Short mmCIF file of C-alpha atoms and ligand atoms in Angstrom, two decimals:
data_model
loop_
_atom_site.label_atom_id
_atom_site.label_comp_id
_atom_site.label_asym_id
_atom_site.label_seq_id
_atom_site.Cartn_x
_atom_site.Cartn_y
_atom_site.Cartn_z
CA MET A 1 0.00 0.00 0.00
CA ALA A 2 1.41 3.37 -1.00
CA ARG A 3 2.30 5.90 1.67
CA LYS A 4 0.34 9.14 1.71
CA PRO A 5 2.33 11.88 -0.07
CA LYS A 6 3.87 14.66 1.91
CA THR A 7 2.02 17.98 1.81
CA ALA A 8 4.20 20.81 0.61
CA ALA A 9 3.26 24.20 2.08
CA ALA A 10 5.55 27.23 1.91
CA ASN A 11 8.41 24.92 0.85
CA VAL A 12 8.13 22.94 4.08
CA ASP A 13 7.60 19.18 4.03
CA ILE A 14 4.61 18.42 6.21
CA ARG A 15 4.05 14.81 7.20
CA LYS A 16 0.36 14.65 8.10
CA GLY A 17 -0.06 12.46 11.17
CA LEU A 18 3.74 12.57 11.62
CA ASP A 19 3.81 9.72 9.10
CA GLY A 20 7.37 8.45 8.81
CA VAL A 21 8.77 11.07 11.21
CA VAL A 22 11.34 9.88 13.76
CA VAL A 23 10.92 12.07 16.87
CA ASP A 24 13.21 10.43 19.42
CA THR A 25 15.06 7.25 20.39
CA THR A 26 13.68 4.51 22.61
CA ALA A 27 15.11 1.35 24.15
CA VAL A 28 11.71 -0.03 25.20
CA SER A 29 10.52 -1.75 22.03
CA ARG A 30 11.27 -2.03 18.34
CA VAL A 31 8.91 -2.44 15.42
CA VAL A 32 10.38 -3.64 12.13
CA PRO A 33 7.58 -3.53 9.58
CA GLU A 34 9.66 -5.16 6.82
CA THR A 35 9.95 -8.38 8.83
CA ASN A 36 6.66 -8.01 10.77
CA SER A 37 8.66 -8.05 13.93
CA LEU A 38 8.04 -6.51 17.33
CA THR A 39 10.49 -6.88 20.20
CA TYR A 40 10.22 -5.72 23.81
CA ARG A 41 13.69 -4.95 25.16
CA GLY A 42 15.09 -7.25 22.48
CA TYR A 43 12.75 -10.22 22.97
CA ALA A 44 10.29 -11.17 20.22
CA VAL A 45 6.75 -10.55 21.41
CA GLN A 46 5.56 -13.98 20.22
CA ASP A 47 8.32 -15.64 22.31
CA LEU A 48 7.30 -13.62 25.35
CA ALA A 49 3.66 -14.62 24.77
CA ALA A 50 4.66 -18.29 24.52
CA GLN A 51 6.98 -18.43 27.52
CA CYS A 52 6.22 -15.64 29.99
CA SER A 53 3.45 -14.30 32.18
CA PHE A 54 2.11 -10.75 31.86
CA GLU A 55 3.78 -9.90 35.19
CA GLU A 56 7.21 -10.97 33.83
CA VAL A 57 6.64 -8.80 30.75
CA ALA A 58 5.68 -5.79 32.90
CA TYR A 59 8.91 -6.28 34.86
CA LEU A 60 10.88 -6.53 31.60
CA LEU A 61 9.41 -3.33 30.17
CA TRP A 62 10.24 -1.34 33.30
CA ASN A 63 13.62 -2.85 34.11
CA GLY A 64 15.08 -3.81 30.74
CA GLU A 65 15.69 -7.45 31.73
CA LEU A 66 13.47 -10.42 32.54
CA PRO A 67 13.20 -11.06 36.29
CA THR A 68 15.00 -13.86 38.14
CA ARG A 69 12.78 -16.16 40.18
CA SER A 70 13.26 -14.09 43.35
CA GLN A 71 12.82 -10.76 41.53
CA LEU A 72 9.56 -12.05 40.07
CA ALA A 73 8.35 -13.20 43.49
CA ALA A 74 9.10 -9.76 44.97
CA PHE A 75 7.42 -8.04 42.00
CA ARG A 76 4.30 -10.18 42.43
CA ARG A 77 4.18 -9.55 46.20
CA ASP A 78 4.41 -5.81 45.63
CA GLU A 79 1.75 -5.77 42.87
CA ARG A 80 -0.67 -7.94 44.89
CA SER A 81 -0.25 -5.78 48.00
CA ARG A 82 -1.32 -2.65 46.08
CA ARG A 83 -4.49 -3.93 44.39
CA GLU A 84 -7.12 -2.57 46.77
CA ILE A 85 -8.44 0.96 46.23
CA SER A 86 -9.66 3.29 48.99
CA LYS A 87 -13.27 3.56 50.16
CA ASP A 88 -13.33 7.15 48.88
CA HIS A 89 -12.13 5.96 45.49
CA ILE A 90 -14.91 3.35 45.39
CA ALA A 91 -17.42 6.05 46.36
CA VAL A 92 -16.23 8.23 43.47
CA ILE A 93 -16.58 5.33 41.01
CA ARG A 94 -20.07 4.59 42.42
CA ARG A 95 -21.12 8.12 41.46
CA PHE A 96 -20.16 7.81 37.79
CA PRO A 97 -23.18 7.82 35.44
CA LYS A 98 -24.16 4.19 34.78
CA ASP A 99 -24.32 4.82 31.04
CA ALA A 100 -20.92 6.51 30.81
CA HIS A 101 -18.44 4.64 28.64
CA PRO A 102 -16.03 2.67 30.89
CA MET A 103 -13.12 4.41 29.13
CA ASP A 104 -14.46 7.70 30.48
CA THR A 105 -14.80 6.25 33.96
CA ILE A 106 -11.32 4.66 34.00
CA ARG A 107 -9.83 7.93 32.70
CA THR A 108 -11.51 9.78 35.57
CA ALA A 109 -10.70 7.09 38.15
CA VAL A 110 -6.99 7.21 37.24
CA SER A 111 -7.12 10.99 37.50
CA TYR A 112 -8.65 10.64 40.98
CA LEU A 113 -5.79 8.36 42.02
CA GLY A 114 -3.37 11.10 40.94
CA ALA A 115 -5.28 13.69 42.96
CA THR A 116 -5.01 11.59 46.13
CA GLU A 117 -1.40 10.59 45.57
CA VAL A 118 0.93 10.58 48.57
CA ALA A 119 4.63 11.40 48.33
CA TRP A 120 6.68 8.28 48.95
CA GLY A 121 10.05 10.00 48.99
CA GLY A 122 13.18 9.05 47.08
CA GLY A 123 14.23 10.37 43.67
CA LYS A 124 11.79 10.97 40.82
CA LEU A 125 12.63 7.70 39.07
CA GLU A 126 12.20 5.70 42.29
CA GLU A 127 8.87 7.45 42.97
CA ASP A 128 7.67 6.91 39.41
CA ARG A 129 8.49 3.19 39.61
CA ARG A 130 6.26 2.89 42.67
CA ARG A 131 3.53 4.95 41.05
CA ALA A 132 3.73 2.80 37.92
CA MET A 133 3.30 -0.31 40.08
CA ASP A 134 0.38 1.34 41.85
CA LEU A 135 -1.27 2.09 38.51
CA LEU A 136 -0.66 -1.45 37.24
CA ALA A 137 -2.10 -2.98 40.43
CA LYS A 138 -5.08 -0.66 40.87
CA ILE A 139 -6.36 -0.08 37.31
CA PRO A 140 -7.91 -3.60 37.05
CA THR A 141 -9.64 -3.01 40.40
CA MET A 142 -11.03 0.33 39.18
CA ILE A 143 -12.30 -1.24 35.93
CA ALA A 144 -13.89 -4.25 37.68
CA THR A 145 -15.41 -2.06 40.43
CA ASP A 146 -17.02 0.17 37.82
CA TYR A 147 -18.20 -2.88 35.85
CA ARG A 148 -19.90 -4.45 38.90
CA LEU A 149 -21.46 -1.23 40.18
CA ARG A 150 -22.79 -0.14 36.78
CA HIS A 151 -24.56 -3.51 36.55
CA GLY A 152 -26.09 -2.96 40.01
CA LYS A 153 -23.97 -5.77 41.44
CA ARG A 154 -22.00 -6.04 44.66
CA ARG A 155 -18.35 -5.08 44.28
CA ILE A 156 -15.87 -7.95 44.55
CA ALA A 157 -12.61 -7.13 46.34
CA PRO A 158 -9.30 -8.21 44.80
CA ARG A 159 -7.66 -11.43 45.96
CA GLY A 160 -3.96 -11.55 46.78
CA ASP A 161 -3.53 -15.24 45.95
CA LEU A 162 -4.37 -14.92 42.24
CA SER A 163 -2.36 -13.79 39.20
CA MET A 164 -3.32 -10.47 37.63
CA SER A 165 -5.38 -12.18 34.93
CA GLU A 166 -7.11 -14.60 37.33
CA ASN A 167 -7.86 -11.79 39.75
CA PHE A 168 -9.45 -9.66 37.02
CA PHE A 169 -11.93 -12.41 36.15
CA HIS A 170 -12.57 -12.96 39.85
CA MET A 171 -13.30 -9.25 40.42
CA CYS A 172 -15.59 -9.05 37.35
CA PHE A 173 -17.46 -12.34 37.55
CA GLY A 174 -16.76 -13.86 40.98
CA THR A 175 -15.20 -16.94 39.32
CA VAL A 176 -11.93 -17.86 37.64
CA PRO A 177 -12.32 -19.61 34.24
CA PRO A 178 -10.27 -22.65 33.09
CA PRO A 179 -6.49 -22.20 32.68
CA GLU A 180 -6.67 -22.06 28.87
CA VAL A 181 -8.97 -19.02 29.05
CA ILE A 182 -6.72 -17.33 31.62
CA ARG A 183 -3.72 -18.04 29.39
CA ALA A 184 -5.46 -16.52 26.34
CA PHE A 185 -6.28 -13.41 28.39
CA ASP A 186 -2.73 -13.19 29.74
CA ILE A 187 -1.34 -13.51 26.19
CA SER A 188 -3.62 -10.69 25.02
CA LEU A 189 -2.23 -8.48 27.81
CA ILE A 190 1.34 -9.34 26.75
CA LEU A 191 0.58 -8.51 23.10
CA TYR A 192 -1.13 -5.22 23.98
CA ALA A 193 1.54 -4.10 26.47
CA GLU A 194 3.82 -2.02 24.27
CA HIS A 195 4.19 -0.75 20.71
CA SER A 196 6.85 1.99 20.46
CA PHE A 197 5.63 5.50 19.55
CA ASN A 198 1.96 4.71 18.92
CA ALA A 199 -0.53 7.57 19.38
CA SER A 200 -1.34 7.00 23.08
CA THR A 201 2.30 6.44 24.08
CA PHE A 202 3.32 9.55 22.20
CA ALA A 203 0.50 11.48 23.93
CA ALA A 204 1.78 10.24 27.31
CA ARG A 205 5.34 11.25 26.38
CA VAL A 206 4.19 14.72 25.29
CA VAL A 207 2.48 15.26 28.68
CA SER A 208 5.52 13.90 30.48
CA SER A 209 7.85 16.19 28.50
CA THR A 210 6.24 19.23 30.16
CA MET A 211 7.46 17.77 33.51
CA SER A 212 3.88 16.99 34.43
CA ASP A 213 3.28 13.95 36.67
CA ILE A 214 2.97 10.28 35.73
CA TYR A 215 -0.79 10.14 36.44
CA SER A 216 -1.48 13.07 34.12
CA ALA A 217 0.62 11.42 31.43
CA ALA A 218 -1.28 8.12 31.90
CA VAL A 219 -4.60 9.99 31.63
CA GLY A 220 -3.34 11.51 28.35
CA GLY A 221 -2.56 7.98 27.14
CA ILE A 222 -6.03 6.72 28.08
CA ALA A 223 -7.67 9.67 26.31
CA ALA A 224 -5.76 8.91 23.10
CA LEU A 225 -6.35 5.16 23.32
CA LYS A 226 -10.10 5.60 23.47
CA GLY A 227 -10.47 6.61 19.82
CA PRO A 228 -11.65 3.98 17.31
CA LEU A 229 -8.61 4.56 15.09
CA HIS A 230 -6.48 3.34 18.02
CA GLY A 231 -7.50 1.17 21.02
CA GLY A 232 -11.22 1.67 20.52
CA ALA A 233 -10.92 -0.51 17.40
CA ASN A 234 -11.20 -3.76 19.43
CA GLU A 235 -14.74 -2.71 20.45
CA ALA A 236 -15.57 -1.53 16.93
CA VAL A 237 -14.50 -4.91 15.53
CA MET A 238 -16.99 -6.74 17.74
CA HIS A 239 -19.81 -4.35 16.85
CA MET A 240 -18.99 -5.02 13.18
CA LEU A 241 -19.02 -8.81 13.69
CA LEU A 242 -22.37 -8.62 15.48
CA GLU A 243 -23.77 -6.49 12.67
CA ILE A 244 -22.62 -9.09 10.11
CA GLY A 245 -24.00 -11.87 12.30
CA HIS A 246 -23.35 -14.91 10.08
CA PRO A 247 -20.40 -16.11 7.93
CA LYS A 248 -22.64 -16.18 4.84
CA LYS A 249 -23.31 -12.45 5.25
CA ALA A 250 -19.63 -11.51 5.59
CA GLU A 251 -18.80 -11.13 1.90
CA PRO A 252 -21.90 -9.07 0.91
CA TRP A 253 -21.36 -6.92 4.00
CA LEU A 254 -17.77 -6.25 3.01
CA ARG A 255 -18.63 -5.53 -0.64
CA LYS A 256 -21.14 -2.93 0.53
CA ALA A 257 -18.52 -1.45 2.88
CA PHE A 258 -16.20 -1.09 -0.13
CA ARG A 259 -18.94 0.60 -2.12
CA ASP A 260 -19.70 2.96 0.77
CA ARG A 261 -15.94 3.60 1.24
CA LYS A 262 -16.28 2.61 4.90
CA LEU A 263 -13.32 1.80 7.13
CA VAL A 264 -13.25 -1.89 7.99
CA MET A 265 -12.34 -1.98 11.66
CA GLY A 266 -9.44 -4.15 12.78
CA PHE A 267 -7.58 -3.71 9.49
CA GLY A 268 -4.66 -1.51 8.57
CA HIS A 269 -1.84 -0.03 10.58
CA ARG A 270 0.31 3.07 10.34
CA VAL A 271 3.53 1.10 10.65
CA TYR A 272 2.81 -2.48 9.60
CA LYS A 273 1.85 -2.55 5.96
CA TRP A 274 2.49 -6.27 5.40
CA GLY A 275 0.83 -7.72 8.51
CA ASP A 276 0.86 -7.21 12.28
CA SER A 277 3.37 -9.43 14.10
CA ARG A 278 0.98 -9.99 17.01
CA VAL A 279 -1.93 -11.30 14.97
CA PRO A 280 -0.92 -14.99 14.51
CA THR A 281 -0.47 -15.47 18.28
CA MET A 282 -3.81 -13.85 19.13
CA ARG A 283 -5.55 -15.66 16.28
CA LYS A 284 -4.43 -18.99 17.75
CA CYS A 285 -5.94 -17.92 21.11
CA LEU A 286 -9.16 -16.97 19.33
CA HIS A 287 -9.35 -20.40 17.69
CA ASP A 288 -8.78 -22.12 21.05
CA LEU A 289 -11.51 -20.02 22.63
CA ALA A 290 -13.91 -20.81 19.79
CA ALA A 291 -13.28 -24.53 20.35
CA TRP A 292 -13.79 -24.08 24.11
CA LYS A 293 -17.07 -22.19 23.54
CA LYS A 294 -18.07 -24.54 20.68
CA ASP A 295 -18.87 -21.42 18.66
CA GLU A 296 -16.95 -20.95 15.40
CA ARG A 297 -19.15 -18.15 14.07
CA TRP A 298 -16.81 -15.20 14.75
CA VAL A 299 -13.75 -17.07 13.48
CA GLU A 300 -15.55 -17.97 10.26
CA ILE A 301 -16.75 -14.40 9.67
CA GLU A 302 -13.23 -13.10 10.32
CA ASP A 303 -11.71 -15.63 7.90
CA VAL A 304 -13.92 -14.33 5.07
CA LEU A 305 -13.19 -10.67 5.85
CA ALA A 306 -9.43 -11.22 6.17
CA GLN A 307 -9.16 -13.21 2.97
CA ILE A 308 -10.89 -10.56 0.87
CA MET A 309 -9.20 -7.57 2.55
CA VAL A 310 -5.73 -9.03 2.04
CA ASP A 311 -6.31 -10.41 -1.48
CA GLU A 312 -8.16 -7.43 -2.91
CA LYS A 313 -6.98 -4.42 -0.91
CA GLY A 314 -3.61 -5.60 0.43
CA ILE A 315 -4.72 -4.43 3.90
CA HIS A 316 -3.92 -6.85 6.74
CA PRO A 317 -5.68 -7.41 10.08
CA ASN A 318 -4.23 -5.79 13.20
CA LEU A 319 -4.26 -7.11 16.79
CA ASP A 320 -7.71 -5.67 17.52
CA PHE A 321 -9.22 -7.98 14.91
CA PRO A 322 -8.72 -11.25 16.83
CA ALA A 323 -8.70 -9.59 20.30
CA GLY A 324 -12.25 -8.18 20.03
CA PRO A 325 -14.08 -11.52 19.54
CA ALA A 326 -11.66 -13.22 21.98
CA TYR A 327 -12.76 -10.88 24.79
CA TYR A 328 -16.38 -11.32 23.72
CA MET A 329 -16.13 -15.10 24.04
CA MET A 330 -14.47 -14.69 27.45
CA GLY A 331 -17.70 -13.02 28.56
CA PHE A 332 -16.69 -9.35 28.76
CA ASP A 333 -19.05 -6.52 27.81
CA ILE A 334 -17.91 -4.92 24.56
CA ASP A 335 -17.28 -1.57 26.23
CA LEU A 336 -14.77 -3.26 28.56
CA PHE A 337 -12.44 -4.23 25.70
CA THR A 338 -10.57 -0.93 25.51
CA PRO A 339 -10.29 -0.59 29.32
CA ILE A 340 -8.67 -4.07 29.26
CA PHE A 341 -6.20 -2.64 26.72
CA VAL A 342 -5.50 0.13 29.30
CA MET A 343 -4.76 -2.53 31.99
CA SER A 344 -2.05 -3.83 29.72
CA ARG A 345 -0.70 -0.73 27.95
CA ILE A 346 -0.16 1.07 31.27
CA THR A 347 3.09 -0.94 31.42
CA GLY A 348 4.33 0.44 28.09
CA TRP A 349 3.13 3.98 28.80
CA THR A 350 4.87 4.13 32.17
CA ALA A 351 8.09 2.62 30.71
CA HIS A 352 8.05 5.42 28.12
CA ILE A 353 7.15 8.10 30.66
CA MET A 354 10.15 7.08 32.77
CA GLU A 355 12.38 6.96 29.67
CA GLN A 356 11.17 10.44 28.65
CA SER A 357 11.79 11.85 32.16
CA ALA A 358 15.29 10.41 32.31
CA ASP A 359 16.39 12.38 29.23
CA ASN A 360 13.75 15.05 28.81
CA ARG A 361 13.31 17.82 26.30
CA LEU A 362 9.96 19.57 25.91
CA ILE A 363 8.13 18.18 22.85
CA ARG A 364 7.02 21.17 20.85
CA PRO A 365 6.75 20.82 17.07
CA LEU A 366 6.08 23.58 14.55
CA SER A 367 3.28 24.18 12.10
CA THR A 368 2.90 26.09 8.85
CA TYR A 369 0.31 28.84 9.20
CA THR A 370 -2.45 28.87 6.56
CA GLY A 371 -4.77 31.49 8.11
CA ARG A 372 -5.36 35.18 7.31
CA ASP A 373 -2.52 37.68 7.02
CA GLN A 374 -2.02 39.98 9.98
CA ARG A 375 -4.75 42.67 10.06
CA GLU A 376 -6.21 45.55 12.10
CA ILE A 377 -9.15 44.93 14.44
CA PRO A 378 -12.11 46.81 12.92
CA PRO A 379 -14.37 48.82 15.24
CA ILE A 380 -17.39 46.75 16.37
CA SER A 381 -19.75 48.88 14.24
CA LYS A 382 -17.89 47.80 11.07
CA ARG A 383 -17.61 43.99 11.68
N1 COA B 401 -10.53 -0.19 5.95
C1 COA B 401 -10.60 0.29 4.68
N2 COA B 401 -9.61 0.98 4.10
C2 COA B 401 -8.49 1.20 4.81
C3 COA B 401 -8.35 0.72 6.13
C4 COA B 401 -9.43 0.01 6.68
N3 COA B 401 -9.36 -0.47 7.93
N4 COA B 401 -7.14 1.08 6.59
C5 COA B 401 -6.54 1.76 5.62
N5 COA B 401 -7.35 1.84 4.55
C6 COA B 401 -7.09 2.50 3.29
C7 COA B 401 -7.23 4.00 3.47
O1 COA B 401 -8.55 4.43 3.25
C8 COA B 401 -6.28 4.53 2.45
O2 COA B 401 -6.90 4.48 1.20
P1 COA B 401 -6.67 5.68 0.14
O3 COA B 401 -5.20 5.66 -0.14
O4 COA B 401 -7.53 5.27 -1.02
O5 COA B 401 -7.12 6.92 0.83
C9 COA B 401 -5.16 3.51 2.43
O6 COA B 401 -5.72 2.30 2.95
C10 COA B 401 -3.97 3.92 3.29
O7 COA B 401 -4.37 4.07 4.62
P2 COA B 401 -3.99 5.32 5.50
O8 COA B 401 -5.23 6.09 5.85
O9 COA B 401 -2.85 6.07 4.92
O10 COA B 401 -3.47 4.61 6.79
P3 COA B 401 -3.06 5.35 8.11
O11 COA B 401 -1.68 4.91 8.40
O12 COA B 401 -3.30 6.82 8.09
O13 COA B 401 -4.12 4.76 9.13
C11 COA B 401 -5.21 3.29 10.56
C12 COA B 401 -3.90 3.64 9.88
C13 COA B 401 -4.95 2.20 11.58
C14 COA B 401 -5.74 4.53 11.30
C15 COA B 401 -6.22 2.82 9.52
O14 COA B 401 -5.73 1.68 8.87
C16 COA B 401 -7.60 2.56 10.11
O15 COA B 401 -8.38 3.49 10.28
N6 COA B 401 -7.91 1.27 10.46
C17 COA B 401 -9.18 0.93 11.07
C18 COA B 401 -9.13 1.21 12.55
C19 COA B 401 -8.27 0.21 13.29
O16 COA B 401 -8.38 -0.99 13.12
N7 COA B 401 -7.43 0.77 14.16
C20 COA B 401 -6.54 -0.02 14.99
C21 COA B 401 -5.13 0.22 14.61
S1 COA B 401 -4.05 -0.88 15.49
#
């Protein structure tokens, strides 16, 4: 697929959407579109998904190396000890409108955490590491609390004897599903955790570059992730699949979408133009879930859409394409899909926020002005 041309204005090359612009260095992750490869701190994401837990990947993103057994045990103890949120925080979440989108409530709930933040002492990096852990531990509790309360159900407190993925199901549904479902969920969190200078990470880095705090930067990331061109696509994919409804309707639906020049959600990517490196791993999870649920409908619809999109348009599916129906089959409400993405991506955002702070320069690009020439203000009687 051809890249959009640059816009030339006043002899300045403007890259709309910063397409192809390199704005900084990072040691957190690397995307190589030519080989469909994504590495976190040098490890291939599909290898991490196959061999590690989400907690190990969070440790890796923050520390640059995978944890030893004892480092992992300490990391898990710390994360589990921070899961509970305060009574005041619960009361704030209880007051959110029941029909507000959960992305709006999690954005506000994270902001509240920032407003009630205590100083722990130590240097900024040390403090930010603790705050990052606090965000990682508490965001699932905020999401699950909001989910239960909006459904008029009793809140379920976090459990300290469960993994992050197990505990999230426990807090949402009061039960923990079979290990293969937990593993699929954990893998989705690993795949969603980090993706270099994507829109939400860049937004978080811009906020951080003003020397604002880590919570404000995380809120900026959540705000950017919400949009359907970014994280919101996993929800949009499921709405699209429900609208299609049956594998036999997939092709006519897609042909009409082409005629109407509609975006097909879950396809395309700013960086990957020959396929998203995370898709095969998540697709395998989706197939396993379909077998577990004895419901192949969503897989079959997706197969038809993917075949035609790739063959005829050369546009490949992205991670949201298999992740949306996977979360649906796990039993989550569609509007929880992007908040689940937040639970995961908070690791990448905070790794980038700390990287930005360690070598900061205010991010402040330029623009080419296309408005009116300078002019006098006319008296009000002559406007
Ligand atoms: N459905 C239909 N056409 C698509 C498409 C999609 N999902 N994604 C890209 N295209 C088309 C564009 O319309 C454009 O066609 P044109 O050249 O005739 O105008 C061409 O492919 C190039 O795409 P472009 O808009 O330059 O890509 P981008 O890098 O600006 O946008 C996305 C990338 C992700 C925003 C875009 O692919 C998209 O909107 N996808 C759907 C939302 C989604 O799944 N987002 C999650 C991303 S992980």
